[in-house]
Coordinates of C-alpha atoms in Angstrom, one line a residue:
M71 CA 100.1 -66.8 26.9
S72 CA 98.9 -70.0 28.7
G73 CA 97.7 -68.0 31.7
A74 CA 95.7 -65.6 29.7
P75 CA 91.9 -66.3 30.3
A76 CA 90.4 -68.0 27.6
V77 CA 88.3 -65.7 25.2
R78 CA 85.1 -67.3 23.3
I79 CA 84.8 -65.9 19.6
S80 CA 81.5 -66.5 17.8
I81 CA 82.2 -66.6 14.2
E82 CA 78.6 -66.1 12.1
S83 CA 77.9 -65.4 8.6
A84 CA 77.4 -61.9 7.3
S85 CA 73.6 -61.2 7.4
E86 CA 73.8 -59.4 4.2
K87 CA 72.0 -60.0 1.2
Q88 CA 73.5 -61.3 -1.9
V89 CA 73.8 -58.8 -4.8
Q90 CA 71.9 -59.9 -7.9
E91 CA 72.5 -57.0 -10.5
V92 CA 74.5 -53.8 -10.3
G93 CA 73.2 -51.2 -12.6
L94 CA 74.5 -48.8 -14.5
D95 CA 73.7 -45.9 -12.3
G96 CA 75.2 -47.7 -9.4
S97 CA 71.9 -48.9 -8.1
E98 CA 72.1 -52.7 -6.5
T99 CA 69.4 -55.4 -6.8
Y100 CA 69.3 -57.9 -4.0
L101 CA 68.1 -61.5 -3.8
Q102 CA 65.5 -62.0 -1.1
P103 CA 66.4 -64.4 1.6
L104 CA 64.9 -67.9 1.4
S105 CA 62.1 -68.8 3.4
M106 CA 61.9 -72.1 5.8
S107 CA 60.1 -74.1 3.0
Q108 CA 62.2 -73.0 0.4
N109 CA 65.2 -73.9 2.5
L110 CA 63.7 -77.2 3.1
A111 CA 63.2 -77.8 -0.5
R112 CA 66.7 -76.6 -1.3
L113 CA 67.9 -79.3 1.2
A114 CA 65.9 -81.9 0.0
Q115 CA 67.0 -81.6 -3.5
R116 CA 70.7 -82.5 -2.3
I117 CA 69.6 -86.0 -0.9
D118 CA 70.3 -89.0 -3.3
F119 CA 67.6 -91.6 -2.7
S120 CA 68.9 -94.0 -5.5
Q121 CA 71.6 -95.3 -2.8
G122 CA 71.2 -97.9 -0.3
S123 CA 70.8 -97.5 3.4
G124 CA 73.7 -96.6 5.4
S125 CA 73.4 -99.5 7.7
E126 CA 73.5 -102.2 4.9
E127 CA 76.3 -100.8 3.6
D128 CA 78.2 -100.6 6.9
E129 CA 77.9 -104.1 7.8
P130 CA 80.5 -106.4 6.3
P131 CA 79.5 -109.7 4.5
P132 CA 80.3 -112.9 6.7
G133 CA 83.2 -113.6 4.5
A134 CA 85.0 -110.2 4.8
Q135 CA 86.2 -110.9 8.6
A136 CA 88.8 -113.4 7.1
R137 CA 90.3 -110.6 5.0
D138 CA 90.6 -108.0 7.9
W139 CA 94.2 -109.0 8.6
A140 CA 95.5 -108.4 5.3
A141 CA 97.8 -105.3 4.4
P142 CA 96.8 -102.0 4.1
G143 CA 97.5 -101.7 0.5
D144 CA 95.5 -104.7 -0.3
A145 CA 92.6 -103.5 1.8
E146 CA 92.3 -100.4 -0.3
D147 CA 92.5 -102.5 -3.6
E148 CA 89.6 -104.7 -2.2
E149 CA 87.4 -101.6 -1.0
G150 CA 87.7 -100.5 -4.6
L151 CA 86.6 -103.9 -5.8
V152 CA 83.8 -103.9 -3.4
K153 CA 82.4 -100.5 -4.7
F154 CA 82.2 -101.5 -8.3
Q155 CA 81.5 -105.2 -8.1
P156 CA 78.5 -106.8 -6.8
S157 CA 78.2 -108.5 -3.5
L158 CA 80.2 -111.8 -2.8
W159 CA 77.6 -113.0 0.0
P160 CA 75.2 -115.5 -1.7
W161 CA 72.1 -114.7 0.6
D162 CA 72.1 -111.2 0.4
S163 CA 69.1 -111.0 -1.7
V164 CA 67.2 -113.3 0.5
R165 CA 67.9 -111.1 3.4
N166 CA 67.0 -107.9 1.7
N167 CA 63.5 -109.7 0.5
L168 CA 63.1 -110.8 4.2
R169 CA 63.9 -107.7 5.4
G170 CA 61.2 -106.0 3.0
A171 CA 58.5 -108.5 3.9
L172 CA 59.1 -108.0 7.6
T173 CA 58.5 -104.1 7.1
E174 CA 55.2 -104.5 5.0
M175 CA 54.0 -107.0 7.8
C176 CA 54.8 -104.4 10.4
V177 CA 53.1 -101.8 8.5
L178 CA 49.9 -103.9 7.9
Y179 CA 49.9 -104.8 11.5
D180 CA 49.8 -101.6 12.6
V181 CA 47.2 -100.2 10.1
L182 CA 44.7 -103.2 11.2
S183 CA 45.4 -102.2 14.8
I184 CA 44.4 -98.5 13.9
V185 CA 41.4 -99.6 11.9
K186 CA 40.1 -102.0 14.6
D187 CA 40.0 -99.3 17.2
K188 CA 37.8 -96.9 14.6
K189 CA 39.4 -93.8 16.5
F190 CA 41.8 -92.9 13.7
M191 CA 41.0 -94.4 10.6
T192 CA 37.8 -96.1 9.1
L193 CA 37.2 -98.1 6.1
D194 CA 34.2 -97.7 3.8
P195 CA 33.1 -100.2 0.9
V196 CA 33.6 -98.4 -2.2
V197 CA 30.4 -98.3 -4.3
Q198 CA 30.8 -99.4 -7.9
D199 CA 28.9 -97.2 -10.8
P200 CA 26.0 -99.6 -12.0
L201 CA 26.4 -100.9 -15.5
P202 CA 24.1 -99.2 -17.9
P203 CA 21.3 -101.6 -19.0
K204 CA 21.4 -102.8 -22.3
Q205 CA 19.2 -101.2 -24.8
N206 CA 17.7 -102.3 -28.1
P207 CA 19.0 -101.2 -31.3
Q208 CA 15.9 -98.8 -32.1
T209 CA 16.4 -96.9 -28.9
L210 CA 20.1 -96.5 -29.6
Q211 CA 19.3 -95.2 -33.2
L212 CA 16.7 -92.6 -31.5
I213 CA 19.3 -91.3 -29.0
S214 CA 22.1 -91.1 -31.6
K215 CA 19.5 -89.1 -34.2
K216 CA 18.5 -86.9 -31.1
K217 CA 22.2 -86.0 -30.3
S218 CA 22.6 -85.6 -34.0
L219 CA 19.9 -83.2 -34.6
A220 CA 20.6 -81.3 -31.3
G221 CA 24.3 -80.6 -32.6
A222 CA 22.8 -79.5 -35.9
A223 CA 20.4 -77.2 -34.0
Q224 CA 23.1 -75.8 -31.9
I225 CA 24.9 -75.0 -35.3
L226 CA 21.9 -73.0 -36.7
L227 CA 21.3 -71.1 -33.4
K228 CA 25.0 -70.2 -33.5
G229 CA 24.6 -69.3 -37.2
A230 CA 21.3 -67.5 -36.5
E231 CA 22.9 -65.2 -33.7
R232 CA 25.5 -64.2 -35.9
L233 CA 23.3 -63.2 -38.8
S234 CA 21.1 -61.2 -36.2
K235 CA 24.1 -59.6 -35.1
S236 CA 25.2 -59.0 -38.7
V237 CA 21.7 -57.3 -39.6
A238 CA 21.8 -55.2 -36.7
E239 CA 25.4 -54.1 -37.5
N240 CA 24.4 -53.5 -40.9
Q241 CA 21.2 -51.4 -39.7
E242 CA 23.0 -49.3 -37.5
N243 CA 25.7 -48.6 -40.0
K244 CA 22.7 -47.8 -42.6
R245 CA 21.2 -45.5 -39.9
Q246 CA 24.3 -43.7 -39.4
R247 CA 24.8 -43.5 -43.3
D248 CA 21.1 -42.1 -43.4
F249 CA 21.8 -39.6 -40.6
N250 CA 24.9 -38.5 -42.3
S251 CA 23.2 -38.0 -45.7
E252 CA 20.2 -36.4 -43.9
L253 CA 22.7 -33.8 -42.3
L254 CA 24.4 -33.2 -45.4
R255 CA 21.0 -32.3 -46.9
L256 CA 20.0 -29.9 -43.9
R257 CA 23.5 -28.5 -44.1
Q258 CA 22.7 -27.5 -48.1
H259 CA 19.6 -25.5 -46.7
W260 CA 20.4 -24.1 -43.1
K261 CA 23.7 -22.8 -41.4
L262 CA 25.1 -25.4 -39.1
R263 CA 28.3 -25.2 -36.6
K264 CA 29.7 -27.7 -34.4
V265 CA 30.4 -26.8 -30.7
G266 CA 31.9 -29.6 -28.9
D267 CA 29.7 -32.7 -29.5
K268 CA 26.9 -30.9 -30.5
I269 CA 25.8 -29.6 -33.9
L270 CA 24.1 -26.0 -33.7
G271 CA 22.1 -24.4 -36.3
D272 CA 21.0 -20.8 -37.1
L273 CA 17.4 -19.6 -37.6
S274 CA 18.2 -16.1 -37.5
Y275 CA 18.3 -13.8 -40.3
R276 CA 21.5 -12.0 -39.1
S277 CA 23.4 -13.0 -42.2
A278 CA 20.7 -11.0 -43.9
G279 CA 21.1 -8.0 -42.1
S280 CA 19.0 -8.6 -39.1
L281 CA 19.6 -6.7 -35.8
F282 CA 17.1 -8.7 -33.6
P283 CA 18.9 -9.8 -30.5
H284 CA 17.3 -13.1 -30.3
H285 CA 19.9 -16.0 -30.7
G286 CA 17.9 -18.1 -32.8
T287 CA 19.6 -21.2 -32.6
F288 CA 18.4 -24.9 -32.7
E289 CA 20.2 -28.3 -31.9
V290 CA 20.5 -31.2 -34.5
I291 CA 19.8 -34.4 -32.5
K292 CA 19.8 -38.1 -33.9
N293 CA 16.6 -40.0 -33.8
T294 CA 16.7 -43.0 -31.6
D295 CA 13.3 -43.6 -31.0
I296 CA 12.4 -46.2 -33.3
D297 CA 13.3 -50.2 -32.7
L298 CA 15.5 -51.7 -34.9
D299 CA 13.8 -54.9 -34.6
K300 CA 10.5 -53.7 -35.6
K301 CA 9.3 -52.4 -39.1
I302 CA 10.6 -48.9 -40.0
P303 CA 7.5 -46.6 -41.1
E304 CA 7.8 -44.9 -44.5
D305 CA 8.0 -41.4 -42.9
Y306 CA 11.2 -42.5 -40.8
C307 CA 13.7 -39.8 -40.4
P308 CA 16.8 -40.5 -38.6
L309 CA 17.5 -36.8 -38.0
D310 CA 15.4 -34.4 -35.8
V311 CA 15.7 -30.9 -34.7
Q312 CA 15.3 -29.3 -31.1
I313 CA 14.2 -25.7 -31.3
P314 CA 13.7 -23.1 -28.7
S315 CA 10.5 -23.2 -26.6
D316 CA 9.6 -19.7 -27.5
L317 CA 9.7 -20.4 -31.4
E318 CA 7.4 -23.4 -31.0
G319 CA 4.2 -23.4 -32.8
S320 CA 2.9 -20.7 -35.5
A321 CA 2.7 -17.0 -35.6
Y322 CA 1.7 -14.3 -37.8
I323 CA 1.0 -10.6 -37.6
K324 CA -2.9 -9.5 -37.5
V325 CA -3.3 -6.0 -39.2
S326 CA -7.0 -4.8 -39.0
I327 CA -9.0 -1.7 -39.3
Q328 CA -11.6 -1.4 -36.7
K329 CA -14.0 1.4 -35.3
Q330 CA -12.3 3.0 -32.3
A331 CA -12.9 1.2 -28.9
P332 CA -14.8 3.4 -26.2
D333 CA -12.3 2.8 -23.9
I334 CA -8.4 1.6 -24.0
G335 CA -9.0 -1.0 -21.2
D336 CA -11.4 -3.0 -23.1
L337 CA -8.7 -4.3 -25.4
G338 CA -7.3 -7.5 -24.4
T339 CA -4.8 -9.8 -25.4
V340 CA -5.3 -10.9 -29.0
N341 CA -5.8 -14.5 -29.3
L342 CA -4.7 -16.6 -32.3
F343 CA -7.3 -17.0 -35.2
K344 CA -7.7 -20.4 -36.7
R345 CA -5.2 -20.7 -39.0
P346 CA -4.1 -24.2 -39.9
L347 CA -0.5 -25.1 -39.6
P348 CA 1.5 -24.8 -42.5
K349 CA 1.4 -28.3 -44.6
S350 CA 4.9 -30.0 -45.4
K351 CA 5.7 -29.8 -49.0
P352 CA 5.5 -33.3 -50.7
G353 CA 8.8 -34.7 -50.6
A354 CA 10.3 -32.3 -47.9
P355 CA 11.5 -33.9 -44.5
H356 CA 9.6 -33.0 -41.6
W357 CA 12.4 -30.7 -39.9
Q358 CA 12.4 -28.5 -42.8
T359 CA 8.7 -27.5 -41.9
K360 CA 9.4 -27.4 -38.5
L361 CA 12.4 -24.8 -39.0
E362 CA 10.4 -22.9 -41.5
A363 CA 7.6 -22.5 -38.8
A364 CA 10.4 -21.6 -36.1
Q365 CA 12.0 -18.9 -38.5
N366 CA 8.5 -17.3 -39.1
V367 CA 7.7 -17.1 -35.4
L368 CA 11.3 -15.5 -34.9
L369 CA 10.5 -13.2 -38.1
C370 CA 7.0 -12.2 -36.5
K371 CA 8.6 -11.3 -33.1
E372 CA 11.4 -9.2 -34.9
I373 CA 8.5 -7.3 -36.6
F374 CA 6.4 -6.6 -33.7
A375 CA 9.6 -5.6 -31.8
Q376 CA 10.6 -3.2 -34.4
L377 CA 6.9 -2.0 -34.8
S378 CA 6.7 -1.2 -30.8
R379 CA 10.1 0.6 -30.7
E380 CA 8.9 2.8 -33.3
A381 CA 5.6 3.5 -31.6
V382 CA 7.1 4.5 -28.6
Q383 CA 10.0 7.0 -30.4
I384 CA 7.7 8.4 -32.9
K385 CA 5.9 11.7 -31.5
S386 CA 2.9 12.2 -33.5
Q387 CA -0.6 14.5 -32.4
I388 CA -2.2 11.3 -31.2
P389 CA 0.2 9.0 -29.8
H390 CA 0.5 5.5 -30.4
I391 CA -0.5 2.9 -27.7
V392 CA 1.2 -0.2 -27.3
V393 CA -1.0 -2.8 -25.0
K394 CA 0.3 -6.3 -24.4
N395 CA 0.5 -8.1 -28.1
Q396 CA -1.2 -5.2 -29.6
I397 CA 0.0 -1.7 -31.3
I398 CA -3.0 0.7 -31.8
S399 CA -2.9 3.9 -33.9
Q400 CA -5.5 6.0 -35.0
P401 CA -5.3 6.8 -39.0
F402 CA -8.3 8.7 -39.1
P403 CA -10.8 10.1 -36.8
G404 CA -13.1 7.4 -35.3
L405 CA -11.3 4.6 -36.9
Q406 CA -8.1 2.6 -35.1
L407 CA -5.4 0.6 -36.9
S408 CA -4.7 -2.5 -34.8
I409 CA -1.5 -4.5 -35.4
S410 CA -1.1 -7.6 -33.5
L411 CA 1.2 -10.5 -32.7
C412 CA -0.5 -13.9 -32.7
H413 CA 1.3 -16.7 -31.2
S414 CA 0.0 -20.0 -30.8
S415 CA 2.2 -23.0 -29.4
N416 CA 1.7 -26.6 -29.9
D417 CA 0.0 -26.8 -26.8
K418 CA -3.4 -28.3 -26.4
K419 CA -4.9 -25.9 -24.2
S420 CA -3.4 -22.7 -25.8
Q421 CA -5.0 -23.9 -29.0
K422 CA -8.6 -24.6 -27.2
A423 CA -8.6 -21.3 -25.5
A424 CA -7.7 -19.4 -28.7
S425 CA -10.6 -21.3 -30.5
E426 CA -13.0 -20.4 -27.7
K427 CA -12.0 -16.6 -27.9
Q428 CA -12.0 -16.3 -31.5
S429 CA -13.1 -13.0 -33.0
P430 CA -14.5 -12.3 -36.6
E431 CA -12.1 -12.5 -39.2
D432 CA -11.3 -8.7 -40.2
H433 CA -7.4 -9.5 -40.9
L434 CA -5.9 -7.9 -43.9
Y435 CA -3.5 -10.0 -45.7
V436 CA -2.1 -7.2 -47.7
L437 CA -0.6 -5.4 -45.0
E438 CA 0.9 -8.7 -43.4
H439 CA 2.4 -9.2 -46.7
N440 CA 3.8 -5.4 -47.0
L441 CA 5.3 -5.9 -43.5
H442 CA 7.2 -8.7 -44.4
Q443 CA 8.4 -7.0 -47.3
L444 CA 9.2 -3.9 -45.7
I445 CA 11.5 -5.7 -42.8
R446 CA 13.4 -7.4 -45.5
E447 CA 13.9 -4.2 -47.3
F448 CA 15.0 -2.9 -44.0
H449 CA 17.8 -6.1 -43.5
K450 CA 18.7 -5.2 -46.9
Q451 CA 19.6 -1.5 -46.3
T452 CA 21.2 -2.5 -42.8
L453 CA 23.4 -5.2 -44.7
S454 CA 24.4 -2.7 -47.6
S455 CA 25.4 0.1 -45.3
T456 CA 28.5 -1.5 -44.7
M457 CA 30.1 -1.8 -48.1
M458 CA 33.5 -1.8 -49.2
P459 CA 34.9 1.7 -49.5
H460 CA 35.1 3.5 -53.1
P461 CA 38.0 4.4 -53.5
A462 CA 40.0 2.0 -51.7
S463 CA 42.0 4.9 -49.9
A464 CA 38.3 6.0 -48.2
P465 CA 37.7 5.1 -44.5
F466 CA 36.3 1.7 -44.1
G467 CA 33.1 1.7 -42.4
H468 CA 29.3 3.0 -42.7
K469 CA 28.6 4.9 -45.8
R470 CA 27.7 8.3 -44.1
M471 CA 31.3 8.3 -42.8
R472 CA 32.8 8.5 -46.0
M473 CA 30.2 10.8 -47.5
A474 CA 30.8 13.1 -44.5
G475 CA 34.8 13.0 -45.1
P476 CA 35.4 14.2 -48.8
Q477 CA 32.2 16.0 -49.4
A478 CA 32.1 17.8 -45.9
F479 CA 28.6 16.7 -45.0
D480 CA 27.2 17.7 -42.0
K481 CA 24.6 15.7 -39.8
N482 CA 21.7 17.3 -41.3
D483 CA 22.6 17.0 -44.6
I484 CA 23.4 13.3 -44.0
S485 CA 20.2 12.7 -42.2
S486 CA 18.2 14.3 -45.3
L487 CA 19.8 11.5 -47.6
Q488 CA 19.0 8.7 -45.2
P489 CA 15.2 7.5 -45.3
N490 CA 13.5 9.0 -42.2
E491 CA 10.2 6.9 -42.4
G492 CA 10.5 4.0 -40.3
L493 CA 8.2 0.7 -40.4
L494 CA 5.1 1.7 -38.6
E495 CA 5.1 5.2 -40.4
K496 CA 5.2 3.3 -43.7
I497 CA 2.4 0.6 -42.7
I498 CA 0.1 3.3 -41.3
K499 CA 0.2 5.4 -44.7
Q500 CA -0.3 2.0 -46.5
A501 CA -3.2 1.4 -44.1
K502 CA -4.7 4.8 -44.9
H503 CA -4.6 4.2 -48.3
I504 CA -6.3 0.9 -48.3
F505 CA -8.9 2.1 -46.1
L506 CA -9.5 5.3 -48.3
R507 CA -9.9 3.1 -51.3
R508 CA -12.2 0.4 -49.7
R509 CA -14.6 3.5 -48.7
T510 CA -14.4 5.0 -52.1
A511 CA -15.3 1.6 -54.0
R512 CA -18.0 1.3 -51.2
T513 CA -19.6 4.8 -51.8
I514 CA -19.5 4.2 -55.7
D515 CA -21.2 0.9 -55.6
S516 CA -23.8 2.1 -53.1
L517 CA -24.6 4.9 -55.6
A518 CA -24.7 2.8 -58.3
S519 CA -26.9 0.1 -56.8
R520 CA -29.5 3.0 -55.2
I521 CA -29.8 5.4 -58.3
E522 CA -30.9 3.6 -61.5
D523 CA -30.8 6.6 -63.8
P524 CA -28.0 7.8 -64.6
Q525 CA -25.8 4.5 -64.6
I526 CA -22.4 4.9 -62.9
Q527 CA -19.8 2.6 -64.0
A528 CA -16.3 2.2 -62.3
H529 CA -13.0 0.7 -64.0
W530 CA -10.4 0.2 -61.3
S531 CA -6.8 0.1 -62.2
N532 CA -4.6 -3.3 -61.9
I533 CA -1.5 -1.4 -62.0
N534 CA -1.4 0.6 -58.6
D535 CA 0.9 1.6 -56.1
V536 CA 1.2 0.9 -52.2
Y537 CA 0.5 4.5 -51.9
E538 CA -2.0 5.4 -54.5
S539 CA -4.5 3.8 -56.5
S540 CA -6.7 5.3 -59.6
V541 CA -10.3 4.5 -60.8
K542 CA -12.3 5.8 -63.9
V543 CA -15.9 6.7 -63.3
L544 CA -18.3 7.0 -66.1
I545 CA -21.7 8.4 -65.8
T546 CA -24.3 7.5 -68.5
S547 CA -27.9 7.4 -69.2
Q548 CA -29.3 4.7 -70.9
G549 CA -30.5 4.7 -74.2
Y550 CA -29.4 8.4 -74.7
E551 CA -25.5 7.5 -75.4
Q552 CA -25.6 9.0 -78.8
I553 CA -27.4 11.7 -77.9
C554 CA -25.6 12.9 -74.8
K555 CA -21.8 12.1 -73.9
S556 CA -20.7 10.4 -70.6
I557 CA -19.1 12.3 -67.8
Q558 CA -15.7 10.7 -67.2
L559 CA -13.9 11.2 -64.1
Q560 CA -10.4 9.8 -63.2
L561 CA -10.1 9.6 -59.3
N562 CA -6.6 9.4 -57.8
I563 CA -6.8 7.7 -54.5
G564 CA -4.0 8.7 -52.3
V565 CA -3.1 8.6 -48.5
E566 CA -5.3 11.4 -47.1
Q567 CA -6.9 12.6 -50.2
I568 CA -8.4 12.0 -53.4
R569 CA -7.7 13.9 -56.5
V570 CA -10.3 14.4 -59.2
V571 CA -9.4 14.6 -62.8
H572 CA -12.0 16.1 -65.4
R573 CA -12.0 15.4 -69.2
D574 CA -11.1 18.9 -69.6
G575 CA -8.2 18.7 -67.2
R576 CA -9.6 20.5 -64.3
V577 CA -8.4 19.1 -61.0
I578 CA -10.5 18.8 -57.7
T579 CA -8.9 17.6 -54.5
L580 CA -11.3 16.0 -52.2
S581 CA -10.2 15.0 -48.4
H582 CA -10.9 11.5 -46.7
Q583 CA -14.3 12.5 -45.9
E584 CA -17.1 10.3 -47.4
Q585 CA -19.4 13.1 -47.3
E586 CA -17.5 15.2 -50.0
L587 CA -16.9 12.3 -52.4
Q588 CA -20.7 11.6 -52.0
D589 CA -21.9 15.0 -52.9
F590 CA -19.2 15.5 -55.6
L591 CA -20.5 12.2 -57.3
L592 CA -24.2 13.5 -56.8
S593 CA -23.6 16.8 -58.5
Q594 CA -21.8 15.3 -61.3
M595 CA -24.8 13.3 -62.0
S596 CA -27.2 16.3 -61.5
Q597 CA -25.1 18.1 -64.0
H598 CA -25.2 14.8 -66.7
Q599 CA -28.9 15.0 -66.2
V600 CA -29.2 18.6 -67.1
H601 CA -26.9 18.6 -69.9
A602 CA -29.1 15.0 -71.1
V603 CA -32.1 17.4 -71.2
Q604 CA -30.4 20.0 -73.1
Q605 CA -29.2 17.6 -75.8
L606 CA -32.7 15.9 -76.0
A607 CA -34.5 19.2 -76.4
K608 CA -32.0 20.3 -79.1
V609 CA -32.9 17.2 -81.0
M610 CA -36.6 17.5 -80.5
G611 CA -36.6 21.0 -81.9
W612 CA -37.3 22.9 -78.1
H613 CA -35.7 25.9 -76.8
V614 CA -33.7 25.8 -73.7
L615 CA -34.6 29.1 -71.9
S616 CA -32.6 28.4 -68.9
F617 CA -30.7 26.1 -66.8
S618 CA -28.4 26.1 -63.7
N619 CA -26.7 23.6 -61.7
H620 CA -26.9 25.2 -58.5
V621 CA -30.4 26.3 -57.7
G622 CA -30.8 28.8 -54.7
L623 CA -34.4 28.8 -54.4
G624 CA -36.7 26.3 -52.8
P625 CA -36.3 24.5 -49.6
V626 CA -32.9 24.1 -48.2
E627 CA -31.4 20.4 -49.4
S628 CA -29.9 18.4 -46.7
I629 CA -27.1 17.1 -49.0
G630 CA -25.7 19.3 -52.0
N631 CA -27.8 21.6 -54.0
A632 CA -30.4 21.3 -56.7
S633 CA -30.0 21.7 -60.5
A634 CA -32.9 23.1 -62.8
I635 CA -33.7 23.6 -66.6
T636 CA -36.5 25.5 -68.4
V637 CA -37.6 24.3 -71.9
A638 CA -40.1 25.6 -74.2
S639 CA -41.8 23.8 -77.3
P640 CA -40.8 25.0 -80.7
S641 CA -44.2 27.1 -81.1
G642 CA -43.7 28.4 -77.5
D643 CA -47.0 27.8 -76.3
Y644 CA -45.6 25.3 -73.7
A645 CA -43.0 25.7 -71.5
I646 CA -41.5 22.7 -69.0
S647 CA -39.1 23.4 -65.8
G648 CA -37.4 20.6 -64.1
R649 CA -35.6 20.8 -60.9
I650 CA -33.3 17.7 -60.2
L651 CA -31.6 16.8 -56.8
Y652 CA -30.4 13.4 -55.9
D653 CA -30.3 12.3 -52.4
Y654 CA -28.3 9.4 -51.2
N655 CA -31.3 7.7 -49.9
R656 CA -34.0 8.6 -52.2
N657 CA -34.0 10.0 -55.9
V658 CA -36.0 13.4 -56.2

């Protein structure tokens, strides 16, 4: 063993980290090793600086050398006494003070030598703050008041800032409350729904039975244009609506009866006549007027689209023409019915162009009103067609399907039960009736103004139908009402003809031609005059020799036939023959 070579063994501490915590799942949390600065601080904490230096403790006092020859047991007792008793050397405190003074002098010498060289340290004089000058009591009083006022002003400014913030919050809350109340008011009049973070409304008539494909959606937005710091105007509304661009402005359906144009190419786009925009009702918000105008534009577009569709589909002897925003039909020869969609946006350029190209006003407001009524009736029929089945066991769906089931109706029977006339056909019939009524009234008025004897009186009935009107015509001779009875005629004006009912019940049918009505009225006036001469001859004692309502003698008349009568005096010595012919332009 002694001859074996020596082996050097190095014993080092394990480099593993200390485990701080072991979790329930077996995971271990390690402590990070200390850095050099942390390790130095840990070692410095172990030093006790309250003990004296080792040199002082190791150096024995002068009297201690005499006790070095004592017994070992006595030495241990003395060491215990030295640790707990003060030093027995009387010059110990003097020595310590001298050593401290020497240390301080050495340090002072080193500092002075460094400062003297001025390489490593320099000494600068310390500048003391000057003492404030003495002020008089008035200045001090002003300064104190200024400080007090500044503090009070700062408090007031903070309070004003808080009040302004509170007022702004109250106005914002009030505007939010106003917006909610206005939104509730809007919801009472229009259909609203929320899609995401937007509030959308419906302008269409789909709920009333409309089939127009336009969506008719408007958006409800919050009006944030006004500044809360400024004065809020009286007409301010926290709510505003945004409608589609194609529904802005105003629109109406223009219906007119004109003379037939020589060429279809002469027809251009009908511009909007000067019609004022609808005024808002007193107390009504501005969005109500805006939405009503947009809904009216949508309804006018639906009416024109329906009329255009029917104009293309209907097969008539004279085809209907659709040109741009016009529908042209020919109700009577030489006349044309024009139905136009007039739409004016809020753009100033379009309004200026429309005012420059303005044509004479010949709009039939009655037919426009009737068009709105007809489209609403169409909506009602569409909505009522999908009613609940009766009885409950019947198939659900359209009424025609249920009728075809239990009653075994075929397609022809079902179509015969349904109204076949469309919107365009109805409005053309109404236009024919209006034109025929106007022409009849014009003919009667012209005859009454041109012919003084006999007199013509017309009494129009106030209770009329859209397809039929009635007027009572009286032909009288002024001053001879007691002798000669007046002729009473009842004219029933229809769509394409006029039915004349006499007092005795005879019925005569006249066409739409104005000449026929003139000839008939002139012949009735001639008969009335002949009858008046007969009655006057009887009263005067004269004898009627002959009379005829249609004389075939003499020159040929341009209009109608002449009437003639011959009377003789009571004695027979004299005879008078008269020939009566009424012309439209002159009385013969």
